[in-house]
Short mmCIF file of C-alpha atoms in Angstrom, two decimals:
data_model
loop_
_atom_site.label_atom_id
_atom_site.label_comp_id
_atom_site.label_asym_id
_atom_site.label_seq_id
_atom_site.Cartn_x
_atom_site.Cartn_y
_atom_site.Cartn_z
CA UNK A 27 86.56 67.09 89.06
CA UNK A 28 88.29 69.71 86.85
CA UNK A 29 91.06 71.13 88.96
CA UNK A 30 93.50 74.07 88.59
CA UNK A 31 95.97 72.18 86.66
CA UNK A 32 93.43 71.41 84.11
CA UNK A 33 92.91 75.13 83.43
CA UNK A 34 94.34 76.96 80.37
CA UNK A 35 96.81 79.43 81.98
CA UNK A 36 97.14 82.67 82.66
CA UNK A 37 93.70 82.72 84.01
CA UNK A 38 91.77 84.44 86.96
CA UNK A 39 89.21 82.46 88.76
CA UNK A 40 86.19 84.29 90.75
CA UNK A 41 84.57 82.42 93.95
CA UNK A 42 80.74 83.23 93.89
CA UNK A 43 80.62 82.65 97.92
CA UNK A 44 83.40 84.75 98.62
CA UNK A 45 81.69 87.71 96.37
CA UNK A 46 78.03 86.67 98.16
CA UNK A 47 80.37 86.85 101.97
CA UNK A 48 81.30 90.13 101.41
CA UNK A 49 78.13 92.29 100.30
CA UNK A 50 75.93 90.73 102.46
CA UNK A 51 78.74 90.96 105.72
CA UNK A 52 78.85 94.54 104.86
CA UNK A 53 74.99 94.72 104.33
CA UNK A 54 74.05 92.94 107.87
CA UNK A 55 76.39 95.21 109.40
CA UNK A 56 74.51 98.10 108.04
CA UNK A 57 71.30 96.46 109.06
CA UNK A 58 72.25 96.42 112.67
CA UNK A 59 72.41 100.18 112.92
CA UNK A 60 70.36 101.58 110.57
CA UNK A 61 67.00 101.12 109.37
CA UNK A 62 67.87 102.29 105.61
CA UNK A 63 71.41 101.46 104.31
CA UNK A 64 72.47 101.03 100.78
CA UNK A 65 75.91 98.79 99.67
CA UNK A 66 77.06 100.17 96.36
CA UNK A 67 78.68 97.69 94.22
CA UNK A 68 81.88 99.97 92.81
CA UNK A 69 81.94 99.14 88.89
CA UNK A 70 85.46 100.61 88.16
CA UNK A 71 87.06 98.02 90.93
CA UNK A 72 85.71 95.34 88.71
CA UNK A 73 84.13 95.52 85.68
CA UNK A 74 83.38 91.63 85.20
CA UNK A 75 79.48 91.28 84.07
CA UNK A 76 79.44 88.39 86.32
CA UNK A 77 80.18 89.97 88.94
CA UNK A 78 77.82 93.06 88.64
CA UNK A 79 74.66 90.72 87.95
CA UNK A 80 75.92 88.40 91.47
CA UNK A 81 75.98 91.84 93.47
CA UNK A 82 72.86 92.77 92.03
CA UNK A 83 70.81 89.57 92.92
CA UNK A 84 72.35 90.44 96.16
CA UNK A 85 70.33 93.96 97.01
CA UNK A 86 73.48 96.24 96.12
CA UNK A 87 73.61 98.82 94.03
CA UNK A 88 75.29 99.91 90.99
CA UNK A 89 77.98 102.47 91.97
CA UNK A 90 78.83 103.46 88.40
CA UNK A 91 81.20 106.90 87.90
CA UNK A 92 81.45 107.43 83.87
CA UNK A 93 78.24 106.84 80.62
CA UNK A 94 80.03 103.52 79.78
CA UNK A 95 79.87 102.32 83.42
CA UNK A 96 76.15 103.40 83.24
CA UNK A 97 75.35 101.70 80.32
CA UNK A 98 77.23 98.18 81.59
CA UNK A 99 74.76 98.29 84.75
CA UNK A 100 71.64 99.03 82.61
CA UNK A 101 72.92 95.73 80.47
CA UNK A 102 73.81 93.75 83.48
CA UNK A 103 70.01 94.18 84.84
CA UNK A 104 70.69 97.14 86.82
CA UNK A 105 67.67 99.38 87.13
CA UNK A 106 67.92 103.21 87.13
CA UNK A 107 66.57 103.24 90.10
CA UNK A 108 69.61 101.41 91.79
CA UNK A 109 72.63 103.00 89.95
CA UNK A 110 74.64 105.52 92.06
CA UNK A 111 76.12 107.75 89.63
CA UNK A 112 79.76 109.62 90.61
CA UNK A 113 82.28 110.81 88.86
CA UNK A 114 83.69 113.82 86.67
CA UNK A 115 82.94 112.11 83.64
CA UNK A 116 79.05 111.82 83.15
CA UNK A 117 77.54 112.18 80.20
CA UNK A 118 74.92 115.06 79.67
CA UNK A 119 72.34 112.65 78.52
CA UNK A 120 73.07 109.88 80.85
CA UNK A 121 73.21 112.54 83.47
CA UNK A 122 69.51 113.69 83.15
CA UNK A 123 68.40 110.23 82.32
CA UNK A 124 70.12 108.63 85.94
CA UNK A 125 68.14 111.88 87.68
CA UNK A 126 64.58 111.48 85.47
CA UNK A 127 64.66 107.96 86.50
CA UNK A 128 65.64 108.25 90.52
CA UNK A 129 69.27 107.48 90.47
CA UNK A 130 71.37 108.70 93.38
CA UNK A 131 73.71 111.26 91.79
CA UNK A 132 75.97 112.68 93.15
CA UNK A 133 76.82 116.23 91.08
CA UNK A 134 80.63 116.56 90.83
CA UNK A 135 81.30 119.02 88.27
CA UNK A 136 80.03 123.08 87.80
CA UNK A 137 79.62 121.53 84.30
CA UNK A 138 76.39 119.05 86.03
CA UNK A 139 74.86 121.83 87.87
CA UNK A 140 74.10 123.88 84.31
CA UNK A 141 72.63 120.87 83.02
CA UNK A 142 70.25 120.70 86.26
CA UNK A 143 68.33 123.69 84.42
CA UNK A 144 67.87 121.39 81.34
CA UNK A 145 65.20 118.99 83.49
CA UNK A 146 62.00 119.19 83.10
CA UNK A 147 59.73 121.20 84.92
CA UNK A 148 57.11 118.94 85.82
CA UNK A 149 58.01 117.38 89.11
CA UNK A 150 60.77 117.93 91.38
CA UNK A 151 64.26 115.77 91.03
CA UNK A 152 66.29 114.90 93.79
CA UNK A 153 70.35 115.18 93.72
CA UNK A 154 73.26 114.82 95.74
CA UNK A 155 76.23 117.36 95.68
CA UNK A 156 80.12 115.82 96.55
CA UNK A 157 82.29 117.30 99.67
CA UNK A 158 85.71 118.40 99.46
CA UNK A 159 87.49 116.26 101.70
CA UNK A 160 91.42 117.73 102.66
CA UNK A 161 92.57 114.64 104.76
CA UNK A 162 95.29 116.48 106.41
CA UNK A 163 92.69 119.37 107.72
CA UNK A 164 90.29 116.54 108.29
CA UNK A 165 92.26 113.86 109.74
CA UNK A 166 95.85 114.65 110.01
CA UNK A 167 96.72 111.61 111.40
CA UNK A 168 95.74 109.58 108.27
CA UNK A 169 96.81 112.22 106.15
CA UNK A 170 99.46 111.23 103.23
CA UNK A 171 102.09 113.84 103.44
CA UNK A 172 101.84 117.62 104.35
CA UNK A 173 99.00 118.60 102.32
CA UNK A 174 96.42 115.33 101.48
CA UNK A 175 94.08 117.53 99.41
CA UNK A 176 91.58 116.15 96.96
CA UNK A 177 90.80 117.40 92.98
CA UNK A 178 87.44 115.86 93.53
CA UNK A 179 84.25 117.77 95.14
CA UNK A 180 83.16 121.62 96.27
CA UNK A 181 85.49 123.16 98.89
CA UNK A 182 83.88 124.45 101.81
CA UNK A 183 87.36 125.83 102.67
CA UNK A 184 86.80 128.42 99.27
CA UNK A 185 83.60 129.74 97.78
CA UNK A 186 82.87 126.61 95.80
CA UNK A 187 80.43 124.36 98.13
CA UNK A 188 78.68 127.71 99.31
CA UNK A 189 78.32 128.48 95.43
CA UNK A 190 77.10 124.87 94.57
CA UNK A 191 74.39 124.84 97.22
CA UNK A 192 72.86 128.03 96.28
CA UNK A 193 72.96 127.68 92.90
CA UNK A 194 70.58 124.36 93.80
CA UNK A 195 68.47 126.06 96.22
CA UNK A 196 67.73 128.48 93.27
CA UNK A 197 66.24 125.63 90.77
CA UNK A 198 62.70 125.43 91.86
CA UNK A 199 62.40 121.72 90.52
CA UNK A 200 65.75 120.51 92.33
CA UNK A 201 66.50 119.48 95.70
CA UNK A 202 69.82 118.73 97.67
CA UNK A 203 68.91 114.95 98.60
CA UNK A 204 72.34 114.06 100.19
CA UNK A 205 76.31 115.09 100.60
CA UNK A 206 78.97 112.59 99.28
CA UNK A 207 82.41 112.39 101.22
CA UNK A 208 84.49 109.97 99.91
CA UNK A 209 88.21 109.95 100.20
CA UNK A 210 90.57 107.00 100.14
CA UNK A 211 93.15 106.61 103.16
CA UNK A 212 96.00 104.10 103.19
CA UNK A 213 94.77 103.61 107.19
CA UNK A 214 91.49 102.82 106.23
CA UNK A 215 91.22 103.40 110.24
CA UNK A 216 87.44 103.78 111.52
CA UNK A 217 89.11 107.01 113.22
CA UNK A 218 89.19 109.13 109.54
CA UNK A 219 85.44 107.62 109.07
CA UNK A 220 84.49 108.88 111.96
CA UNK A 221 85.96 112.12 111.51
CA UNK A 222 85.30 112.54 107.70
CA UNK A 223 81.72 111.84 108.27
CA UNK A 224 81.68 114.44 111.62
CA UNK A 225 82.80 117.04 108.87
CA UNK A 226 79.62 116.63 106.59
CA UNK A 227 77.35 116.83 110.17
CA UNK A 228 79.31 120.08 110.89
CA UNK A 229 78.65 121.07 106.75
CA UNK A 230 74.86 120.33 106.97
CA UNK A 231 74.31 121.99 110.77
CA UNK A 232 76.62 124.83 109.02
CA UNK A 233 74.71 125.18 105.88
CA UNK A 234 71.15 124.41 107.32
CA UNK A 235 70.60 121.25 105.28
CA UNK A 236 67.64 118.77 105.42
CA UNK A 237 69.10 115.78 103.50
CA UNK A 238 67.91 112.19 102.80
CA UNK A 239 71.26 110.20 102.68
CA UNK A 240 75.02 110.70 103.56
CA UNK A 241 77.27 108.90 101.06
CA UNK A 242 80.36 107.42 102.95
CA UNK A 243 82.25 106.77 100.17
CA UNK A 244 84.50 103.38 99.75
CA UNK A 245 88.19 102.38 100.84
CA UNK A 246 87.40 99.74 103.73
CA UNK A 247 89.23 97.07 104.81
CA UNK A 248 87.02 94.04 106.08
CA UNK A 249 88.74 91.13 104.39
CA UNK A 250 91.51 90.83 105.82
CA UNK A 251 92.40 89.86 109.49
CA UNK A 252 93.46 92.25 112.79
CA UNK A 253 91.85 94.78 110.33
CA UNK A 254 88.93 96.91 111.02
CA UNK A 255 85.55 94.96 110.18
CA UNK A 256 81.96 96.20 108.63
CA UNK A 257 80.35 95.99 111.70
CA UNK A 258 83.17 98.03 113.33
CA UNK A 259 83.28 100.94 110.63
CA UNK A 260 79.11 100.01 110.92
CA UNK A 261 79.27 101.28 114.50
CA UNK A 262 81.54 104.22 113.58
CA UNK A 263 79.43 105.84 111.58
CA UNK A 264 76.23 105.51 113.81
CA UNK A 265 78.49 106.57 116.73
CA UNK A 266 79.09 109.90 114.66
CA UNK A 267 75.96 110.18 113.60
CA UNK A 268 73.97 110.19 116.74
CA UNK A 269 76.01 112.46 118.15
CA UNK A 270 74.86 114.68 115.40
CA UNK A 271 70.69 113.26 115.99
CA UNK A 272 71.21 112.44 112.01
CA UNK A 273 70.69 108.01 112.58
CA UNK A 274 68.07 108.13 110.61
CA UNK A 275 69.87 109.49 107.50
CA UNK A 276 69.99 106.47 104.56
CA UNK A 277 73.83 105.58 104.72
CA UNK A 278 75.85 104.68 101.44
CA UNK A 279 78.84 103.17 101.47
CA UNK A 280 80.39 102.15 98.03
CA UNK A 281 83.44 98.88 99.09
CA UNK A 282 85.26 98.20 95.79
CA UNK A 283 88.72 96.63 97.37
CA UNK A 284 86.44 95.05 100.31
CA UNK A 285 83.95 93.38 97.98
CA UNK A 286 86.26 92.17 95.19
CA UNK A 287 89.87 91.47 96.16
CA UNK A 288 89.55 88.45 98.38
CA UNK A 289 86.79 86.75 95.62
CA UNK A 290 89.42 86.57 92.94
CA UNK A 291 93.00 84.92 92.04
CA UNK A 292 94.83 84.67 89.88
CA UNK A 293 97.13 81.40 87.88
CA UNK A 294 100.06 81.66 85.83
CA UNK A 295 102.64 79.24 84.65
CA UNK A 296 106.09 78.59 84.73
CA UNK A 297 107.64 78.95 80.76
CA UNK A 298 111.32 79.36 81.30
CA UNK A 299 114.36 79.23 83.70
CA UNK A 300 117.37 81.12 83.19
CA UNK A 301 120.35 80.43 85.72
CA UNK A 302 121.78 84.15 85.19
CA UNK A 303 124.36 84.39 88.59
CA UNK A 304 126.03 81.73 90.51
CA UNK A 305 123.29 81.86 93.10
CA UNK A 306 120.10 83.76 91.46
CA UNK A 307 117.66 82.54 88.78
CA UNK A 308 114.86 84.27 86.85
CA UNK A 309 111.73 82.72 86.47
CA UNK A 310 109.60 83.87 83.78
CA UNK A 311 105.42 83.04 83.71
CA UNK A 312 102.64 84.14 81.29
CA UNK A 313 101.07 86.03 83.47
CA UNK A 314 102.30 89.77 84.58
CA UNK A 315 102.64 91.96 87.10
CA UNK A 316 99.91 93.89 85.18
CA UNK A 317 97.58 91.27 85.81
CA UNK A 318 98.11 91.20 89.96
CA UNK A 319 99.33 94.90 90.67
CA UNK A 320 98.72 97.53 87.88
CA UNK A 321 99.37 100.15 90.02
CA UNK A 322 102.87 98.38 90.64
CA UNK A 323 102.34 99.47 93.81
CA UNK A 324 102.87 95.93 95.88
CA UNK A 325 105.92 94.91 97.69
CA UNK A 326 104.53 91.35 98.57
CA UNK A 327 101.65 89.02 97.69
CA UNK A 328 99.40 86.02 98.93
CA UNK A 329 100.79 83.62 96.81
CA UNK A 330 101.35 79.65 96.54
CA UNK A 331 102.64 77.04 93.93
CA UNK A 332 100.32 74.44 93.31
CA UNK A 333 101.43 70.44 93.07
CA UNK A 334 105.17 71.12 92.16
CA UNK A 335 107.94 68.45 93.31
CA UNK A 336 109.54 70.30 96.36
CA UNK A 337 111.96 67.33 96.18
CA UNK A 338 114.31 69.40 94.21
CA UNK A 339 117.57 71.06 94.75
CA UNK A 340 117.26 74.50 96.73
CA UNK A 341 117.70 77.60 94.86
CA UNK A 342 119.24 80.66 97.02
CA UNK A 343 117.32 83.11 95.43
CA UNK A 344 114.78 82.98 92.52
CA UNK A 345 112.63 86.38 90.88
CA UNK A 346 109.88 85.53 89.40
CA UNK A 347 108.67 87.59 86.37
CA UNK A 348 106.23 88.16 83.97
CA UNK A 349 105.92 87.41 80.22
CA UNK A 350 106.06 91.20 78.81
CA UNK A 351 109.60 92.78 77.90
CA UNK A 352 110.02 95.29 80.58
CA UNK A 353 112.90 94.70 82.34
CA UNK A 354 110.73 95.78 85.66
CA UNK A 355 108.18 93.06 84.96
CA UNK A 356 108.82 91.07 88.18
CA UNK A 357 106.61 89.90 91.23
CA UNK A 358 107.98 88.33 93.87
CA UNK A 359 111.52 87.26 94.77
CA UNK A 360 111.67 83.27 96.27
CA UNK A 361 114.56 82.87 98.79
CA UNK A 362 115.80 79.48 99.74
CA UNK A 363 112.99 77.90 98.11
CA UNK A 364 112.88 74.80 96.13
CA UNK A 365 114.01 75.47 92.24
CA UNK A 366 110.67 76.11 89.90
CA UNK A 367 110.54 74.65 86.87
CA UNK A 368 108.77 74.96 83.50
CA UNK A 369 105.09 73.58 83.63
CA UNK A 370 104.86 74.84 87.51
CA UNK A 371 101.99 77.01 88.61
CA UNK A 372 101.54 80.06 90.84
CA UNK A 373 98.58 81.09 92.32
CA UNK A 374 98.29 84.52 93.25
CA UNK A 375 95.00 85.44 95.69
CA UNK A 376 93.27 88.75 96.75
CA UNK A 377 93.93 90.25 93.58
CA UNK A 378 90.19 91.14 92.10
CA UNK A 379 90.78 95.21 92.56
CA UNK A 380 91.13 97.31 90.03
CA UNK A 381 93.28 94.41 88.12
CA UNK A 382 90.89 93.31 85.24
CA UNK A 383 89.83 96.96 84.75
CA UNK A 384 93.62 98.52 84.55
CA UNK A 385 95.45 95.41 83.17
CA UNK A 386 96.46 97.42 79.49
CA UNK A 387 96.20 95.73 76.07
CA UNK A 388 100.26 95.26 76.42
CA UNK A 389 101.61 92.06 74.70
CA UNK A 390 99.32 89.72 75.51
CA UNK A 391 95.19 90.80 75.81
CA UNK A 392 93.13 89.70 78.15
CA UNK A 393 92.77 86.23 79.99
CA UNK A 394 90.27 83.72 80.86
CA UNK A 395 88.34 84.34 83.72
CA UNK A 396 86.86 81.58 85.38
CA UNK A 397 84.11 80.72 88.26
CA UNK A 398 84.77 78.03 90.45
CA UNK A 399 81.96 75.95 91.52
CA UNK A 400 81.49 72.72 93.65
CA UNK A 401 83.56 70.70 91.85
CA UNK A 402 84.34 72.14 88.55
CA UNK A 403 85.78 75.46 86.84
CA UNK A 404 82.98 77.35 84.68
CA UNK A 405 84.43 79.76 81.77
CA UNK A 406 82.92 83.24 82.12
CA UNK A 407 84.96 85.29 79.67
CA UNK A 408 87.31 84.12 77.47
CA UNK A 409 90.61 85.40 76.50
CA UNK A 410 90.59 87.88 73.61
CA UNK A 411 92.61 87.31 70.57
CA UNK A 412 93.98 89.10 67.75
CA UNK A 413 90.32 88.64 66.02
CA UNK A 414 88.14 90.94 69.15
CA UNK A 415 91.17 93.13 69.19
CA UNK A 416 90.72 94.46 65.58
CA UNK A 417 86.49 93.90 65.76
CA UNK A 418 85.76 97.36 65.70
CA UNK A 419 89.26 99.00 64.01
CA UNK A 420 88.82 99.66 60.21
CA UNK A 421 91.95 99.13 58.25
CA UNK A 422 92.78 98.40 54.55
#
């Protein structure tokens, strides 16, 4: 059996299962409330083509929110027909072509609802429109600061989401299909669920609408324990929406964190000790804090060292770095810990969000990703070098 030591380092490695646990947990919960439901895989949390053509074999969608993202689902066996399509940065042509060919998109710019009058005129085309959302009018109590207000969607609190429907009601070969609502809280409580999605009932009795689907939007837990579950958010949203007689309305929801970030981890090596204080020593790997947090947002993280000698003198307090030259390129701090040394590796899990997409071309490119199987380790991408760096750049 090939096992983690064996691997060339620094390296992610994806478990299938844990992928295949997540959509369909989040899918079954669905299921048990609503008779049409729809799990949008979020391409910008992860990128990998692995993992797009697993949660496609899996019934989810596509959730795709720029033309490249649209054109990596096409190529990762994606019909049109199961891309949703968010986003400010749609292309005009990939626009129309996700609408001609029964995409879910949802309009977010004034810039989409002039190209509405570019369709043709033979059949009707069904589109969705986004929602303001201001957390702290919304749901104060998961609101980030004073004034949690959002640059994406049409305000219902201005002109804007008045101005948007009626400009759709006025194309005679268009019709509003569904609202989207999605806002990220660092809660992720079922509470702003339940009350973000009892603002779009009040918008649609307000506003008269007869819609097909309500688009919840990502941002769930569900991985992790003594947090909220699917089938608890699941139950929030049919709660709400009964209350409303809207149950029968197709729900979207669109997990990127709660799909990806417990499927991958993440292996670096020990390359050098430095004994800089009488009681503190600085470990430095190959990996990077770019790699685990690129939002170097993260004060602590699930982390182990695999096989090492733990019968070694006790260091009072070790930081362990990364391999770049920023002084701030460190991860976790080791206190009364058994000393690292050089060849040791760290294992660093829950970290398949947003990492492989934001980790920059800094230093070192991009690492081996590999799937673990049964009882082996199967390549997937391998690491770029100086030769795919400079494959498209013309120099002389």
């Amino acid at each position: 059996m090939e096992k983690i030591n064996d691997l060339s380092t620094p390296c992610f490695i994806l478990d299938p299962k844990e992928l295949e646990r997540s959509v369909r947990g989040f899918q079954e919960a669905l299921n048990s409330k609503f008779g049409n439901s729809i799990v949008g895989y979020s391409v910008k949390t992860n990128s990998v083509p692995f993992c797009l053509k697993c949660a496609g074999k899996l019934g989810a969608y596509a959730e795709v929110v720029s033309s490249d993202e649209y054109e990596l689902a096409l190529a990762c066996g994606f019909s049109k027909g199961n891309i949703i399509y968010n986003g400010p940065l749609k292309s005009k042509e990939t626009f129309i072509d996700a609408i001609l060919h029964g995409a879910i998109v949802n309009i977010e710019t004034k810039r989409e609802l002039s190209w509405l009058k570019e369709l043709p005129h033979d059949k009707k085309y069904n589109v969705g429109l986004r929602v303001n959302i201001n957390i702290s009018h919304v749901s104060p109590e998961d609101a980030d600061g004073e004034n949690d207000n959002s640059r994406f969607g049409f305000s219902d609190e201005t002109e804007e989401l008045k101005d948007a429907l009626s400009f759709i009601k006025q194309i005679d070969n268009v019709e509003l299909a569904g609202l989207h609502i999605h806002r990220t809280t660092h809660s992720r409580s079922v509470r702003f669920y339940k009350k973000s999605i009892e603002y779009a009932c009040q918008t649609i009795k307000k506003y008269g609408l007869s819609i097909n689907y309500l688009d919840v939007g990502g941002g769930f837990f569900g991985i992790f324990p003594n947090k909220p579950t699917y089938q608890q958010y699941s139950d929030a949203f049919y709660e709400v929406l009964s209350k409303f007689e809207m149950q029968n309305l197709c729900v979207i929801v669109e997990p990127g964190n709660a799909l990806v970030a417990s499927c991958f981890s993440f292996i670096s090596e020990v390359i050098d000790v430095k004994h800089v204080e009488k009681e503190l020593w600085f470990i430095t790997t190959n990996g990077s804090r770019n790699d685990i947090d690129p939002f170097f947002k993260k004060s602590t993280y699930l982390c182990e060292t695999v096989d090492y000698n733990k019968n070694r003198d006790i260091a009072k307090e070790q930081i362990v770095s990364g391999c770049t030259c920023l002084e701030y390129d460190r991860m976790h701090t080791l206190k009364d810990k058994p000393l690292l040394s050089v060849g040791d590796r760290i294992v660093y899990n829950n970290v398949g969000a947003y990492t492989m997409c934001l980790s920059p071309m800094f230093i070192r490119y991009i690492p081996n990703i590999y799937v673990k199987n049964e009882d082996s380790f199967e390549l997937i991408r391998e690491k770029w070098t100086a030769q795919e760096h400079i494959v498209k750049n013309k120099f002389k």
